[in-house]
Short mmCIF file of C-alpha atoms in Angstrom, two decimals:
data_model
loop_
_atom_site.label_atom_id
_atom_site.label_comp_id
_atom_site.label_asym_id
_atom_site.label_seq_id
_atom_site.Cartn_x
_atom_site.Cartn_y
_atom_site.Cartn_z
CA MET A 807 -4.44 -25.66 -8.23
CA SER A 808 -4.45 -23.27 -12.03
CA PRO A 809 -5.44 -20.06 -11.71
CA TRP A 810 -7.51 -20.43 -14.30
CA SER A 811 -9.85 -23.63 -12.61
CA ASN A 812 -13.03 -21.34 -11.97
CA TRP A 813 -12.31 -19.20 -15.10
CA GLU A 814 -14.83 -21.57 -17.08
CA THR A 815 -17.21 -21.76 -14.44
CA GLU A 816 -17.38 -17.58 -13.79
CA THR A 817 -17.60 -17.49 -17.02
CA LYS A 818 -20.96 -19.32 -18.00
CA ASP A 819 -22.45 -17.76 -14.33
CA LEU A 820 -21.48 -14.39 -15.31
CA ILE A 821 -23.53 -14.69 -19.23
CA LEU A 822 -26.53 -16.28 -17.48
CA PRO A 823 -29.70 -13.76 -17.35
CA ASN A 824 -29.92 -10.88 -14.65
CA GLY A 825 -26.61 -12.73 -13.46
CA GLY A 826 -27.16 -16.29 -11.82
CA THR A 827 -26.36 -19.33 -12.01
CA PRO A 828 -26.88 -22.67 -13.16
CA ALA A 829 -30.52 -24.42 -11.19
CA GLY A 830 -29.21 -26.95 -8.79
CA THR A 831 -25.37 -25.83 -8.12
CA SER A 832 -25.06 -24.24 -4.76
CA SER A 833 -22.97 -21.82 -3.42
CA PRO A 834 -19.59 -22.83 -2.04
CA ALA A 835 -19.96 -21.88 1.07
CA SER A 836 -19.43 -22.96 4.36
CA SER A 837 -21.94 -22.65 7.65
CA SER A 838 -19.82 -21.67 9.95
CA SER A 839 -18.21 -18.70 8.59
CA LEU A 840 -19.95 -15.21 8.86
CA LEU A 841 -17.64 -14.50 5.45
CA ASN A 842 -18.99 -17.29 3.63
CA ARG A 843 -22.73 -16.82 4.84
CA LEU A 844 -21.96 -13.01 2.90
CA GLN A 845 -24.22 -12.02 0.23
CA LEU A 846 -21.62 -10.69 -2.66
CA ASP A 847 -24.86 -9.67 -4.79
CA ASP A 848 -22.65 -6.57 -5.32
CA ASP A 849 -19.79 -8.32 -7.39
CA ILE A 850 -22.62 -9.21 -10.64
CA ASP A 851 -23.35 -6.37 -12.11
CA GLY A 852 -25.12 -7.71 -14.73
CA GLU A 853 -22.52 -7.54 -17.94
CA THR A 854 -19.80 -9.94 -19.77
CA ARG A 855 -16.84 -10.41 -19.09
CA ASP A 856 -14.20 -10.60 -21.68
CA LEU A 857 -10.83 -10.57 -21.01
CA PHE A 858 -8.99 -12.32 -18.10
CA VAL A 859 -5.52 -11.62 -16.23
CA VAL A 860 -4.33 -12.92 -12.71
CA VAL A 861 -0.89 -12.76 -11.63
CA ASP A 862 0.79 -16.09 -10.00
CA ASP A 863 3.75 -18.08 -10.35
CA PRO A 864 7.02 -16.27 -8.17
CA LYS A 865 10.18 -16.92 -9.52
CA LYS A 866 13.04 -15.08 -8.43
CA HIS A 867 16.40 -14.33 -10.85
CA VAL A 868 19.44 -13.76 -9.16
CA CYS A 869 21.95 -11.78 -11.65
CA THR A 870 25.09 -10.67 -10.92
CA MET A 871 24.40 -7.13 -10.83
CA GLU A 872 21.34 -7.13 -9.17
CA THR A 873 18.06 -9.84 -7.52
CA TYR A 874 14.86 -10.27 -8.80
CA ILE A 875 11.04 -11.84 -8.86
CA THR A 876 8.64 -11.78 -11.69
CA TYR A 877 5.71 -13.04 -11.46
CA ARG A 878 3.41 -14.93 -14.48
CA ILE A 879 1.00 -12.63 -16.58
CA THR A 880 -1.61 -15.15 -18.02
CA THR A 881 -4.24 -13.14 -19.92
CA LYS A 882 -7.66 -14.97 -22.10
CA SER A 883 -9.88 -13.12 -24.15
CA THR A 884 -11.64 -12.80 -27.09
CA ARG A 885 -11.66 -8.81 -27.28
CA VAL A 886 -10.74 -8.40 -31.25
CA GLU A 887 -8.01 -6.23 -29.76
CA PHE A 888 -6.18 -9.74 -28.95
CA ASP A 889 -4.55 -12.16 -32.63
CA LEU A 890 -4.19 -14.91 -30.13
CA PRO A 891 -6.83 -15.91 -27.23
CA GLU A 892 -4.67 -16.18 -24.61
CA TYR A 893 -0.71 -14.90 -23.57
CA SER A 894 1.79 -15.54 -21.17
CA VAL A 895 4.56 -12.88 -20.77
CA ARG A 896 6.46 -12.77 -17.49
CA ARG A 897 6.96 -8.86 -15.81
CA ARG A 898 8.21 -7.29 -12.89
CA TYR A 899 7.99 -5.02 -10.64
CA GLN A 900 9.52 -2.10 -12.74
CA ASP A 901 6.88 -3.20 -15.40
CA PHE A 902 3.64 -2.58 -14.21
CA ASP A 903 5.37 0.84 -12.70
CA TRP A 904 6.21 1.52 -16.72
CA LEU A 905 2.25 0.00 -17.40
CA ARG A 906 1.19 2.54 -14.84
CA SER A 907 2.95 6.06 -15.37
CA LYS A 908 1.51 5.34 -19.36
CA LEU A 909 -1.31 4.78 -18.04
CA GLU A 910 -0.83 8.00 -16.63
CA GLU A 911 0.05 9.42 -19.10
CA SER A 912 -2.14 8.29 -21.41
CA GLN A 913 -5.07 9.36 -19.26
CA PRO A 914 -4.98 12.03 -17.23
CA THR A 915 -9.31 12.01 -16.36
CA HIS A 916 -9.05 9.01 -15.26
CA LEU A 917 -7.97 7.23 -12.33
CA ILE A 918 -6.04 4.22 -11.89
CA PRO A 919 -5.37 2.38 -9.35
CA PRO A 920 -2.56 2.70 -6.97
CA LEU A 921 0.79 -0.02 -6.80
CA PRO A 922 1.61 -1.85 -4.29
CA GLU A 923 4.83 -0.01 -2.55
CA LYS A 924 7.69 -0.55 -4.07
CA PHE A 925 10.28 -0.50 -0.68
CA VAL A 926 9.44 -3.27 2.01
CA VAL A 927 6.38 -3.00 4.10
CA LYS A 928 6.52 -1.24 7.85
CA GLY A 929 8.24 -5.34 9.72
CA VAL A 930 8.77 -7.41 7.59
CA VAL A 931 13.29 -7.46 7.34
CA ASP A 932 12.98 -9.49 3.76
CA ARG A 933 11.89 -8.50 0.40
CA PHE A 934 12.02 -12.00 -1.17
CA SER A 935 10.41 -14.07 1.74
CA GLU A 936 8.03 -16.29 0.63
CA GLU A 937 5.19 -13.97 3.20
CA PHE A 938 5.99 -10.85 1.39
CA VAL A 939 6.16 -12.14 -1.82
CA GLU A 940 2.78 -13.49 -1.93
CA THR A 941 1.80 -10.99 -0.76
CA ARG A 942 3.35 -8.20 -3.08
CA ARG A 943 1.59 -10.95 -5.63
CA LYS A 944 -1.58 -10.34 -4.24
CA ALA A 945 -1.97 -6.46 -4.91
CA LEU A 946 -0.21 -6.94 -8.33
CA ASP A 947 -3.14 -9.66 -9.45
CA LYS A 948 -5.12 -6.47 -7.46
CA PHE A 949 -4.06 -3.77 -9.82
CA LEU A 950 -4.27 -5.58 -12.92
CA LYS A 951 -8.12 -6.57 -12.40
CA ARG A 952 -8.40 -3.57 -11.13
CA ILE A 953 -7.56 -2.07 -14.94
CA THR A 954 -9.29 -5.24 -16.85
CA ASP A 955 -12.61 -4.02 -14.82
CA HIS A 956 -12.35 -0.43 -15.94
CA PRO A 957 -14.07 -0.15 -18.89
CA VAL A 958 -11.97 2.35 -20.31
CA LEU A 959 -8.74 2.04 -18.96
CA SER A 960 -8.63 -2.23 -20.76
CA PHE A 961 -8.70 -0.86 -23.57
CA ASN A 962 -5.64 1.40 -23.32
CA GLU A 963 -3.12 0.07 -25.61
CA HIS A 964 0.03 -0.06 -23.06
CA PHE A 965 -2.31 -2.60 -21.15
CA ASN A 966 -2.35 -4.19 -24.37
CA ILE A 967 1.24 -4.33 -24.88
CA PHE A 968 1.93 -5.14 -21.62
CA LEU A 969 -0.31 -8.17 -20.93
CA THR A 970 0.92 -9.61 -24.84
CA ALA A 971 4.18 -8.28 -25.80
CA LYS A 972 7.08 -11.03 -25.08
CA ASP A 973 10.30 -8.29 -24.76
CA LEU A 974 8.64 -4.81 -22.83
CA ASN A 975 12.47 -3.54 -23.44
CA ILE A 976 11.56 -2.29 -27.02
CA TYR A 977 8.77 -0.40 -26.08
CA LYS A 978 10.28 0.92 -22.93
CA LYS A 979 12.80 3.10 -25.04
CA GLN A 980 9.81 3.88 -27.51
CA GLY A 981 9.24 7.73 -24.10
CA ILE A 982 6.89 9.26 -24.96
CA ALA A 983 5.86 8.83 -28.30
CA LEU A 984 2.90 7.36 -27.33
CA LEU A 985 1.56 9.38 -25.52
CA THR A 986 -1.63 10.93 -26.96
CA ARG A 987 -2.58 14.29 -27.40
CA MET A 988 -4.44 14.98 -24.13
CA GLY A 989 -1.85 13.24 -22.11
CA GLU A 990 0.39 15.59 -23.75
CA SER A 991 -1.67 19.18 -23.75
CA VAL A 992 -3.16 18.20 -19.76
CA LYS A 993 0.99 17.16 -18.91
CA HIS A 994 2.37 20.89 -20.42
CA VAL A 995 -0.72 22.32 -18.75
CA THR A 996 1.93 25.61 -16.18
CA GLY A 997 1.33 25.39 -12.83
CA GLY A 998 0.46 29.31 -13.79
CA TYR A 999 -2.94 29.06 -13.32
CA LYS A 1000 -4.48 29.80 -10.13
CA LEU A 1001 -7.81 27.71 -9.15
CA ARG A 1002 -10.26 31.02 -8.07
CA THR A 1003 -12.90 28.30 -6.85
CA ARG A 1004 -13.56 24.65 -7.54
CA PRO A 1005 -17.57 23.64 -7.50
CA LEU A 1006 -18.73 22.87 -5.11
CA GLU A 1007 -19.33 18.35 -6.23
CA PHE A 1008 -15.80 18.20 -6.61
CA ALA A 1009 -14.42 20.70 -3.28
CA ALA A 1010 -16.45 17.63 -1.49
CA ILE A 1011 -15.24 14.77 -3.35
CA GLY A 1012 -11.19 16.87 -1.84
CA ASP A 1013 -12.85 17.56 1.99
CA TYR A 1014 -14.05 13.39 1.42
CA LEU A 1015 -10.71 12.63 0.68
CA ASP A 1016 -8.85 14.49 2.74
CA THR A 1017 -10.93 13.03 5.71
CA PHE A 1018 -11.17 9.51 4.25
CA ALA A 1019 -6.85 9.00 4.22
CA LEU A 1020 -6.56 10.83 7.79
CA LYS A 1021 -8.87 7.83 9.20
CA LEU A 1022 -7.49 5.36 7.10
CA GLY A 1023 -4.70 6.35 7.93
CA THR A 1024 -5.34 6.32 11.67
CA ILE A 1025 -6.55 2.85 11.29
CA ASP A 1026 -3.50 1.27 9.62
CA ARG A 1027 -0.71 3.09 13.05
CA ILE A 1028 -3.25 1.76 15.73
CA ALA A 1029 -3.48 -1.63 13.68
CA GLN A 1030 0.12 -1.81 13.02
CA ARG A 1031 0.12 -1.82 17.39
CA ILE A 1032 -2.00 -4.19 18.30
CA ILE A 1033 -0.46 -6.75 15.97
CA LYS A 1034 3.14 -5.87 16.85
CA GLU A 1035 1.78 -6.24 20.66
CA GLU A 1036 -0.08 -9.14 19.39
CA ILE A 1037 3.41 -11.01 18.54
CA GLU A 1038 5.13 -9.96 22.07
CA TYR A 1039 2.36 -11.10 24.01
CA LEU A 1040 2.72 -14.67 21.17
CA VAL A 1041 6.24 -14.72 22.00
CA GLU A 1042 4.74 -14.73 25.92
CA LEU A 1043 2.55 -17.18 25.33
CA ARG A 1044 5.47 -19.72 23.83
CA GLU A 1045 7.42 -19.26 26.68
CA TYR A 1046 4.93 -19.04 29.09
CA GLY A 1047 2.74 -22.94 27.77
CA PRO A 1048 6.41 -25.18 28.48
CA VAL A 1049 6.89 -24.07 32.02
CA TYR A 1050 3.20 -26.23 32.99
CA SER A 1051 4.55 -28.99 31.14
CA THR A 1052 7.92 -29.04 32.89
CA TRP A 1053 6.72 -28.28 36.68
CA SER A 1054 3.83 -31.01 35.60
CA ALA A 1055 7.06 -33.53 36.64
CA LEU A 1056 6.96 -32.64 40.07
CA GLU A 1057 3.75 -32.67 40.71
CA GLY A 1058 2.30 -36.84 40.73
CA GLU A 1059 -2.24 -35.29 41.23
CA LEU A 1060 -0.43 -32.28 39.36
CA ALA A 1061 0.90 -33.01 36.76
CA GLU A 1062 -2.56 -34.42 34.26
CA PRO A 1063 -3.41 -31.25 34.93
CA LEU A 1064 -0.63 -29.36 34.39
CA GLU A 1065 0.00 -30.89 30.61
CA GLY A 1066 -4.14 -29.51 30.12
CA VAL A 1067 -2.94 -25.90 30.91
CA SER A 1068 0.45 -26.57 28.75
CA ALA A 1069 -1.60 -27.63 25.63
CA CYS A 1070 -4.80 -25.48 26.49
CA ILE A 1071 -1.98 -22.63 25.97
CA GLY A 1072 -0.55 -23.52 23.12
CA ASN A 1073 -3.75 -24.62 21.37
CA CYS A 1074 -4.56 -20.55 21.80
CA SER A 1075 -0.92 -19.52 20.81
CA THR A 1076 -1.44 -21.19 17.83
CA ALA A 1077 -5.18 -19.17 17.06
CA LEU A 1078 -2.84 -16.57 17.82
CA GLU A 1079 -0.50 -16.57 15.56
CA GLU A 1080 -3.24 -16.84 12.84
CA LEU A 1081 -4.78 -14.70 13.54
CA THR A 1082 -1.93 -12.29 13.37
CA ASP A 1083 -1.25 -13.62 9.81
CA ASP A 1084 -5.21 -12.82 8.53
CA MET A 1085 -4.37 -9.00 9.97
CA THR A 1086 -0.72 -9.01 8.24
CA GLU A 1087 -2.09 -10.43 5.63
CA ASP A 1088 -5.14 -9.21 4.97
CA PHE A 1089 -6.85 -6.35 6.43
CA LEU A 1090 -3.33 -4.13 6.67
CA PRO A 1091 -2.71 -4.04 2.68
CA VAL A 1092 -6.52 -3.00 1.65
CA LEU A 1093 -5.98 -0.26 3.65
CA ARG A 1094 -2.33 0.99 2.11
CA GLU A 1095 -4.43 0.47 -1.01
CA TYR A 1096 -7.07 2.87 -0.09
CA ILE A 1097 -5.20 5.13 1.25
CA LEU A 1098 -2.61 4.72 -1.83
CA TYR A 1099 -6.19 4.96 -3.44
CA SER A 1100 -6.84 7.64 -2.61
CA ASP A 1101 -3.67 9.72 -3.19
CA SER A 1102 -4.50 8.68 -6.72
CA MET A 1103 -8.47 9.69 -6.20
CA LYS A 1104 -6.41 13.47 -5.08
CA SER A 1105 -4.17 13.82 -8.02
CA VAL A 1106 -6.52 13.59 -11.09
CA LEU A 1107 -9.23 15.85 -8.89
CA LYS A 1108 -5.61 18.63 -8.79
CA LYS A 1109 -4.91 17.87 -12.05
CA ARG A 1110 -8.52 19.05 -13.17
CA ASP A 1111 -9.07 22.13 -11.07
CA GLN A 1112 -5.12 22.90 -13.28
CA VAL A 1113 -7.48 22.93 -16.51
CA GLN A 1114 -10.69 24.76 -15.50
CA ALA A 1115 -8.02 27.40 -13.99
CA GLU A 1116 -6.68 27.64 -17.73
CA TYR A 1117 -9.94 27.45 -19.69
CA GLU A 1118 -11.05 30.47 -16.72
CA ALA A 1119 -7.60 31.97 -17.98
CA LYS A 1120 -8.77 31.59 -21.53
CA LEU A 1121 -11.38 32.73 -20.58
CA GLU A 1122 -10.22 36.29 -19.47
CA ALA A 1123 -8.40 37.26 -22.20
CA VAL A 1124 -11.08 36.58 -24.53
CA ALA A 1125 -13.25 39.16 -22.47
CA LEU A 1126 -10.36 41.96 -21.83
CA ARG A 1127 -10.35 42.32 -25.93
CA LYS A 1128 -12.58 45.42 -27.23
CA GLU A 1129 -14.61 43.57 -29.79
CA ASP A 1130 -18.26 43.94 -28.62
CA ARG A 1131 -18.87 40.20 -29.06
CA PRO A 1132 -15.77 38.64 -29.70
CA LYS A 1133 -15.62 35.15 -30.48
CA VAL A 1134 -14.37 32.01 -28.67
CA PRO A 1135 -11.30 30.85 -29.69
CA ALA A 1136 -11.18 27.64 -31.31
CA ASP A 1137 -8.65 27.05 -28.08
CA VAL A 1138 -10.38 28.48 -26.12
CA GLU A 1139 -13.28 25.96 -26.73
CA LYS A 1140 -10.98 23.00 -26.71
CA CYS A 1141 -10.13 24.07 -23.01
CA GLN A 1142 -13.05 23.84 -22.49
CA ASP A 1143 -14.12 20.81 -23.11
CA ARG A 1144 -10.83 19.15 -21.48
CA MET A 1145 -12.22 20.35 -18.68
CA GLU A 1146 -15.84 18.69 -19.29
CA CYS A 1147 -14.09 15.05 -20.02
CA PHE A 1148 -12.63 15.65 -17.11
CA ASN A 1149 -15.66 16.76 -14.58
CA ALA A 1150 -17.62 13.67 -15.86
CA ASP A 1151 -14.08 10.45 -16.25
CA LEU A 1152 -13.51 12.15 -12.62
CA LYS A 1153 -16.90 11.49 -11.32
CA ALA A 1154 -17.70 8.07 -12.87
CA ASP A 1155 -14.35 7.20 -11.62
CA MET A 1156 -15.76 8.33 -8.22
CA GLU A 1157 -18.65 6.57 -8.27
CA ARG A 1158 -17.21 3.65 -9.33
CA TRP A 1159 -14.43 4.01 -6.60
CA GLN A 1160 -16.70 4.45 -4.38
CA ASN A 1161 -18.47 1.06 -5.45
CA ASN A 1162 -15.23 -1.35 -5.17
CA LYS A 1163 -14.52 0.81 -1.67
CA ARG A 1164 -18.23 -0.39 -0.26
CA GLN A 1165 -17.52 -3.71 -1.39
CA ASP A 1166 -14.26 -4.34 -0.03
CA PHE A 1167 -14.77 -2.59 3.14
CA ARG A 1168 -17.52 -4.38 3.77
CA GLN A 1169 -15.86 -7.95 2.80
CA LEU A 1170 -12.92 -6.95 4.71
CA LEU A 1171 -14.96 -6.67 7.79
CA MET A 1172 -16.69 -9.75 8.08
CA GLY A 1173 -13.70 -11.55 7.46
CA MET A 1174 -11.72 -9.54 10.78
CA ALA A 1175 -15.43 -10.02 12.34
CA ASP A 1176 -14.95 -13.81 11.07
CA LYS A 1177 -11.41 -13.92 11.98
CA ASN A 1178 -11.76 -12.91 15.40
CA ILE A 1179 -15.07 -15.15 16.09
CA GLN A 1180 -12.72 -17.80 15.48
CA TYR A 1181 -10.49 -16.72 17.23
CA TYR A 1182 -12.01 -17.22 20.29
CA GLU A 1183 -14.33 -19.74 19.77
CA LYS A 1184 -10.92 -21.68 19.59
CA CYS A 1185 -9.53 -20.26 22.89
CA LEU A 1186 -12.57 -21.10 24.65
CA MET A 1187 -12.51 -25.05 23.73
CA ALA A 1188 -9.12 -25.03 24.76
CA TRP A 1189 -9.83 -23.70 27.77
CA GLU A 1190 -13.41 -25.80 28.48
CA SER A 1191 -11.37 -28.46 27.38
CA ILE A 1192 -9.92 -28.89 30.84
CA ILE A 1193 -12.53 -28.66 32.62
CA PRO A 1194 -13.59 -31.91 33.03
CA LEU A 1195 -9.83 -33.02 33.37
CA LEU A 1196 -9.96 -30.50 37.18
CA GLN A 1197 -14.02 -31.27 37.67
CA GLU A 1198 -12.84 -35.24 37.46
CA LYS A 1199 -9.44 -34.63 39.94
CA GLN A 1200 -11.77 -32.86 42.64
CA GLU A 1201 -14.26 -35.30 42.54
CA ALA A 1202 -11.55 -37.48 42.78
CA LYS A 1203 -10.62 -36.31 46.14
CA PHE A 1204 -13.97 -35.55 47.24
CA PRO A 1205 -16.00 -38.19 46.57
CA VAL A 1206 -19.93 -37.20 46.87
CA THR A 1207 -20.57 -40.57 49.46
CA ALA A 1208 -17.81 -38.83 51.79
CA VAL A 1209 -20.20 -35.57 51.68
CA LEU A 1210 -23.39 -37.17 52.25
CA SER A 1211 -21.88 -38.69 54.97
#
């Protein structure tokens, strides 16, 4: 299926008044799924989107010196910043890393979405396996969509270059030539200034991020242990079921019930494998993304503190002068402007991050509940399916008429 198969529909939906959908259309929800019954009213912000980006079609490249994966980046936009309405380029992981570094340098007051970790995640041996590549593709796609949805980052010149340039290496060689003045000023703030007191609202943000990362890290570790134990249990089930089948060959009346138990365990094994795959592919990546997200937010908060510390130091220097009413120097005013800019941008990005987090985890937890319900329903159906067979054998051995007589 084309990555743009739903693009026209999505565009038409979003440009209707109040974020509505055309009359007579129905939601593509399945009545059997908790997740599909979830009301995703928070996802529509009432704004018309004019930039769409999709990451797909991973390809493996084997060269003399290295082997790597590239992904196709397809962009559609009506913005005047783009010369064409559609672009298609191929990028590898290090290109995404370049983009993120440039965004951090040129937009230091904003929260830059995290990239999936470069190295192989725990439990995955082959970073070129189909499962790993698909998990990374989803994460890279989400990374670009986070930037696309941001009112400032989506207009960044480096982002435009990343989406449109046929040869990105030309721009990589330019080094820091494209850094903005704001980026340079914040980047070169020295560590000689020490912040006296972080404002209460930003202190609260820092405390929250520390606790949030701690709790999420604990959930991540426990979830990985649970998945590991489920995989070990799955191995046992796959050995356990066939034993009943081989045993049935030695029995007469018990042969059919034993085959039924073997099939039942096989169905339970399949259901458990689906559950562990869902947890590995959908649940764990979201946890990891938000752990990295909290680190990114802490980094921005630290930069804000550095600018405030610099501002306080400059104010002290002015206060020590002997003049009765010294005029505030221009560099102090500029530093104050940078601090106020940091404060406004950080608070706006924190609010946006909280909204995204609420939606993501709401959907994630509903999905987890839905998958677990499906798993236990499949196991219940499997075991219930052999009860009539066992009852039939029991009635055949002890007929009702014999009991009554």
